[in-house]
Short mmCIF file of N, CA and C and ligand atoms in Angstrom, two decimals:
data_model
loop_
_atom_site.label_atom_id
_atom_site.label_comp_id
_atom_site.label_asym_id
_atom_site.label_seq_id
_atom_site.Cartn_x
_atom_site.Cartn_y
_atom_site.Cartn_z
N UNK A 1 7.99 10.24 11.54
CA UNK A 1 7.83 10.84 10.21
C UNK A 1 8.47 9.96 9.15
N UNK A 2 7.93 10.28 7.86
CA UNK A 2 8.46 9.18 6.97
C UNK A 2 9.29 9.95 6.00
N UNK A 3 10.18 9.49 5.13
CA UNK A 3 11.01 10.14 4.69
C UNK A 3 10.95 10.86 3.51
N UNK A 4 11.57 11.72 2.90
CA UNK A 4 11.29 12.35 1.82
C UNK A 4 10.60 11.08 0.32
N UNK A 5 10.39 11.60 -0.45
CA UNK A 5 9.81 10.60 -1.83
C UNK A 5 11.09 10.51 -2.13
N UNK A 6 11.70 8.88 -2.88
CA UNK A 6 12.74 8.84 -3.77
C UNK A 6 12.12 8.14 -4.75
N UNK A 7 12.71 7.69 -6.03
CA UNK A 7 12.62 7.38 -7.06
C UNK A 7 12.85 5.99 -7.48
N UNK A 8 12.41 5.00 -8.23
CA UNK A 8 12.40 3.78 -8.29
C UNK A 8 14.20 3.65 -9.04
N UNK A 9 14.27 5.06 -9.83
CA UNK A 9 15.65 4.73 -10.89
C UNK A 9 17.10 5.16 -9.70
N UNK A 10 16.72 5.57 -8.58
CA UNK A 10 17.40 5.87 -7.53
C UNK A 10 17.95 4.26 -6.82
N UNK A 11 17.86 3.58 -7.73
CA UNK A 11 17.92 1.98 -6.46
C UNK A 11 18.99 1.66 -7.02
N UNK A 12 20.37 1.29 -6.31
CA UNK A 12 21.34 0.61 -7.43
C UNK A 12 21.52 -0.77 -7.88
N UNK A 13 20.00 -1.36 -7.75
CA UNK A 13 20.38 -2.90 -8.28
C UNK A 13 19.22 -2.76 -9.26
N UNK A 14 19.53 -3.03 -10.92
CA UNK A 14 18.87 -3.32 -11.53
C UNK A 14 17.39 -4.20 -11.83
N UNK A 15 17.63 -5.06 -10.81
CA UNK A 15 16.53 -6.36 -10.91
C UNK A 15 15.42 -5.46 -9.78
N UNK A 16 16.01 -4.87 -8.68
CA UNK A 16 14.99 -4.05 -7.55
C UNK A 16 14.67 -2.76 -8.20
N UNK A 17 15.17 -2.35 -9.24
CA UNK A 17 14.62 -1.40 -9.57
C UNK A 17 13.31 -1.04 -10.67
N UNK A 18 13.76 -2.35 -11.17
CA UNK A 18 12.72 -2.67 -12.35
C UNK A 18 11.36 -2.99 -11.76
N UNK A 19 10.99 -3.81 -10.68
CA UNK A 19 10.31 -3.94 -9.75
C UNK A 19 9.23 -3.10 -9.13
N UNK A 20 10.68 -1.94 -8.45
CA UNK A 20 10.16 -0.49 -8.20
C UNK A 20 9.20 -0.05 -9.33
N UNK A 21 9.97 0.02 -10.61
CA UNK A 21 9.46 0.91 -11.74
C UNK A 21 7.78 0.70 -12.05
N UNK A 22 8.04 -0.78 -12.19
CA UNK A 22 6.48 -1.34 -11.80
C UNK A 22 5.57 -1.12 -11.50
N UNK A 23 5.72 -1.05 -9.73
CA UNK A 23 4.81 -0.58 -9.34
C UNK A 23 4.86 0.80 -8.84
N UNK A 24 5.73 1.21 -8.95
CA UNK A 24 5.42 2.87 -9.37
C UNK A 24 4.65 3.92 -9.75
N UNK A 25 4.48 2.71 -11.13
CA UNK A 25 3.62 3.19 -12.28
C UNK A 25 2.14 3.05 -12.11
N UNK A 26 2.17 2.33 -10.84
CA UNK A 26 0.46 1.88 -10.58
C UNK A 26 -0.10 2.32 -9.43
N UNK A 27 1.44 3.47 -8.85
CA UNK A 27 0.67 4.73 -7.89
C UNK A 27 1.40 4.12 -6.79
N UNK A 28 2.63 3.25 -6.44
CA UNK A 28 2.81 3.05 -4.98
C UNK A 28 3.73 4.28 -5.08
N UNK A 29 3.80 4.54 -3.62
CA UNK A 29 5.21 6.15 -3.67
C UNK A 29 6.18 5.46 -2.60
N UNK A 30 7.29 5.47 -3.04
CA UNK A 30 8.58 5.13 -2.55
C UNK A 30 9.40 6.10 -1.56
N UNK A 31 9.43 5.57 -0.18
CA UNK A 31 10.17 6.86 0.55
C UNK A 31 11.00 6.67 1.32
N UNK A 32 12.14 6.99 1.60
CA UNK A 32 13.29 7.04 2.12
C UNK A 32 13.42 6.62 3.42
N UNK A 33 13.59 5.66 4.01
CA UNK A 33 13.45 4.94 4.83
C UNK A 33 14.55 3.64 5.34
N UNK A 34 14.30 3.61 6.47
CA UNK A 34 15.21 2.01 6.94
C UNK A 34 16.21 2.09 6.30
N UNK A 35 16.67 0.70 5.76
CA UNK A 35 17.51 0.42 4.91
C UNK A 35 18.21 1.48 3.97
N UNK A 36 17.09 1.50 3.31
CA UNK A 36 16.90 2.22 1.76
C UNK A 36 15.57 3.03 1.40
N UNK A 37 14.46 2.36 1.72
CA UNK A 37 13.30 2.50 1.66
C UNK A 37 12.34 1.61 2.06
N UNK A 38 11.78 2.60 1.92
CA UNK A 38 9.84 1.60 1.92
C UNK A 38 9.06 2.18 0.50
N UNK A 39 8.36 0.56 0.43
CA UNK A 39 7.19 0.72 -0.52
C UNK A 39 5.51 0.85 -0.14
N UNK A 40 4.81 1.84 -0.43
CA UNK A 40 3.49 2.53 0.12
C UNK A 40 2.55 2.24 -1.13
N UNK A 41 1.78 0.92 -0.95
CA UNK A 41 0.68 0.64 -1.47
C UNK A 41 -0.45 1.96 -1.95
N UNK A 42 -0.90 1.78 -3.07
CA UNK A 42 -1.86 3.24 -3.09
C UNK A 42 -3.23 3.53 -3.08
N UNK A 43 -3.14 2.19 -1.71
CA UNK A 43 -4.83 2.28 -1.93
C UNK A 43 -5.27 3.07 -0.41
N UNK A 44 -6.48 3.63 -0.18
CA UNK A 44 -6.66 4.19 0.98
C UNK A 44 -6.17 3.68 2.17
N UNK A 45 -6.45 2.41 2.83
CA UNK A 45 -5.99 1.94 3.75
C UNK A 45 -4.57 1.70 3.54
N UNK A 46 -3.87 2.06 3.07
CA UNK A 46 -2.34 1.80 2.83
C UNK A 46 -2.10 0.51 3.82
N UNK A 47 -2.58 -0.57 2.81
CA UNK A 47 -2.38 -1.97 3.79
C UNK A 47 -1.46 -2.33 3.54
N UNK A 48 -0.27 -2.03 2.79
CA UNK A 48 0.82 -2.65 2.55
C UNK A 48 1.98 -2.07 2.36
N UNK A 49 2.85 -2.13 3.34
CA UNK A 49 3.99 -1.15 3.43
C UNK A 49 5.41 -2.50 3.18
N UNK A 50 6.14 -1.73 2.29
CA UNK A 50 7.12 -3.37 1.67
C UNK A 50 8.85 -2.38 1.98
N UNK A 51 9.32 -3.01 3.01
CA UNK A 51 10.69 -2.56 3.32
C UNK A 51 11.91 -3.10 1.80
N UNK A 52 12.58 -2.25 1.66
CA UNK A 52 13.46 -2.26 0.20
C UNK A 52 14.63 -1.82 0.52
N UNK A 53 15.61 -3.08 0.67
CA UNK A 53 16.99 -3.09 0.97
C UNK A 53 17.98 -2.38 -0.21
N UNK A 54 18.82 -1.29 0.67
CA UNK A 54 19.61 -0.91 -0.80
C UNK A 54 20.15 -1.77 -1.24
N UNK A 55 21.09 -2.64 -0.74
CA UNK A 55 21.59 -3.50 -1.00
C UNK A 55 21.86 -4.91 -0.64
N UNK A 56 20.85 -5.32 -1.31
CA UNK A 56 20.26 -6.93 -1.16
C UNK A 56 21.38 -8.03 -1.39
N UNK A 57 21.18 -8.99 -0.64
CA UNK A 57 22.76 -9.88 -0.92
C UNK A 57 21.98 -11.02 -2.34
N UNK A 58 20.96 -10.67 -2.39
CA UNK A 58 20.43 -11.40 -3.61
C UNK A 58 19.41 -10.59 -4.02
N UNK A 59 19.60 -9.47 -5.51
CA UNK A 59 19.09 -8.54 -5.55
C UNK A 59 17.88 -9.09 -6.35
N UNK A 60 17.48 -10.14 -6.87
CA UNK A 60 16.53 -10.77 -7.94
C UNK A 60 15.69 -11.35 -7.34
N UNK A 61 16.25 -12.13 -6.02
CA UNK A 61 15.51 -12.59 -5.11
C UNK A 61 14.27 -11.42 -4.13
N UNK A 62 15.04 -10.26 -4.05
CA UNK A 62 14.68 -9.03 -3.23
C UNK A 62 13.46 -8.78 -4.10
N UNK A 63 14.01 -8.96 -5.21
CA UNK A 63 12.51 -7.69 -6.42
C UNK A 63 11.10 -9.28 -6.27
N UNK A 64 11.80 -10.04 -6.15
CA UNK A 64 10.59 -10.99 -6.22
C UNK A 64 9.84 -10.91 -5.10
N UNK A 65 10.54 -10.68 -4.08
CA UNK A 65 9.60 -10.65 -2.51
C UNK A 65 8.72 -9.82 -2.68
N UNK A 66 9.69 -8.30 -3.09
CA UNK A 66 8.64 -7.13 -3.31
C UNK A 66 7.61 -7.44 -4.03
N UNK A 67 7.86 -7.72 -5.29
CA UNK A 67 6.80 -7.93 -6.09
C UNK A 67 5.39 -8.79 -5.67
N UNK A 68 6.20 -10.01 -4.63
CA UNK A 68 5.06 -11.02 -4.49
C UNK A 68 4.05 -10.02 -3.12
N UNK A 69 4.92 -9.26 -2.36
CA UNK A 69 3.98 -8.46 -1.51
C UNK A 69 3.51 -7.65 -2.11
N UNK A 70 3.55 -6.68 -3.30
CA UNK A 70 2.99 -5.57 -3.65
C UNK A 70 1.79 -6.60 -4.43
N UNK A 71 1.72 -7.51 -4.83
CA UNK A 71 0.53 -8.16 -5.16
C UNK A 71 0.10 -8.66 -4.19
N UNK A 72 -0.14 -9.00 -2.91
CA UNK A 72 -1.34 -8.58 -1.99
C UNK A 72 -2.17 -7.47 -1.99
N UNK A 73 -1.67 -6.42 -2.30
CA UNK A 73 -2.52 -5.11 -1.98
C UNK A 73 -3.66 -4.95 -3.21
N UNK A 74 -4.57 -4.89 -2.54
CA UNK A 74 -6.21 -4.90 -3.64
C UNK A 74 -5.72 -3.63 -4.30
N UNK A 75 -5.50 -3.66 -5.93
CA UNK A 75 -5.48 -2.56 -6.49
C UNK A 75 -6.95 -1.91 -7.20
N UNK A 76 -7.06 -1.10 -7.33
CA UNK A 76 -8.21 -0.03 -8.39
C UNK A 76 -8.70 -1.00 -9.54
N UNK A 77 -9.90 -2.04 -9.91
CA UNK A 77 -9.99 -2.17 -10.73
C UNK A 77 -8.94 -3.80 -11.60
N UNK A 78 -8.73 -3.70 -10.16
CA UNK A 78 -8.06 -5.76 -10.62
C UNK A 78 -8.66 -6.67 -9.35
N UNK A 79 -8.76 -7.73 -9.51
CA UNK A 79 -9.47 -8.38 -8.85
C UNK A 79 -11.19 -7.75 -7.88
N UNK A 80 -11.86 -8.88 -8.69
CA UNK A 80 -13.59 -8.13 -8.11
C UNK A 80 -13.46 -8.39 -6.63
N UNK A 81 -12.40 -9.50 -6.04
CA UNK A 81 -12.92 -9.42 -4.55
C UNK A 81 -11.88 -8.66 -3.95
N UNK A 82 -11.54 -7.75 -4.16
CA UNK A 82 -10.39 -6.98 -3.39
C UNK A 82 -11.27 -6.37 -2.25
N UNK A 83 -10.32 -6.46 -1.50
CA UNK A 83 -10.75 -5.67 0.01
C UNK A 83 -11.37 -4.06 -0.03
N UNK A 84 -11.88 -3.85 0.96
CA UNK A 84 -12.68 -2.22 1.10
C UNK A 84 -11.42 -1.10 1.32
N UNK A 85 -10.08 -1.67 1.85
CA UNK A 85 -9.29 -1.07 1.65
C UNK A 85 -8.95 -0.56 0.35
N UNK A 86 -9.24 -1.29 -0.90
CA UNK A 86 -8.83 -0.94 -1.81
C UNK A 86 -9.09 0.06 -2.67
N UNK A 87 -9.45 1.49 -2.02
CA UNK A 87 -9.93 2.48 -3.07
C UNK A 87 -9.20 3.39 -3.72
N UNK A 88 -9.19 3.62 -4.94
CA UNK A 88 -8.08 4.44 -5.57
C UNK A 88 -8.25 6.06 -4.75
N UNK A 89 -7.07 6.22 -4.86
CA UNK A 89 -6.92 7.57 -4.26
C UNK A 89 -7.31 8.66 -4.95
N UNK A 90 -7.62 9.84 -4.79
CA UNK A 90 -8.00 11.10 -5.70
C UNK A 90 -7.14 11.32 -6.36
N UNK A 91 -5.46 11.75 -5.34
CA UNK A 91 -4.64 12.09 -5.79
C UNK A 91 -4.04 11.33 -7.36
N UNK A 92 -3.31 11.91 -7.58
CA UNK A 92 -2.60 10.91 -9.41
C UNK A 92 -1.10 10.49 -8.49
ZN1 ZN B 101 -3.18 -1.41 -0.39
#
């Protein structure tokens, strides 16, 4: 089972949270997990699941990984060749 939803403003490193906030906003849901968390891509095939250290020994470095993996995942309406995985969800 995966863990309850937490919140991107729930992260205590500024640079990973801003990150979070990000893609947040573009429908990934953040849940309590491992470390700290996991990040849940929001496209049907949830092809991209991004592990999120509470506390990163290089927290700027951390938001960049995330970031550079959460841009793999074919989003809704960016890039024409995104994968069949990529369908926006019903849900908001
Ligand atoms: Zn995806």
């Amino acid at each position: 089972m995966v863990g309850s939803e937490i919140r991107p403003c729930d992260h205590p490193k500024k640079d990973v949270r801003r990150v979070l906030e990000k893609w947040a906003a573009r429908g990934w849901v953040l849940r309590k997990d491992g470390h700290w968390g996991r990040l849940y891509c929001p496209c049907e095939g949830r092809c991209t699941v991004i592990p999120v250290a509470g506390t990163p020994r290089n927290p700027s470095a951390h938001a960049r990984v995330i970031d550079r993996m959460a841009a793999r995942c074919p989003l809704p309406g960016e890039a024409p060749n995104r994968s069949l995985t990529g369908m926006p969800r019903a849900e908001a």
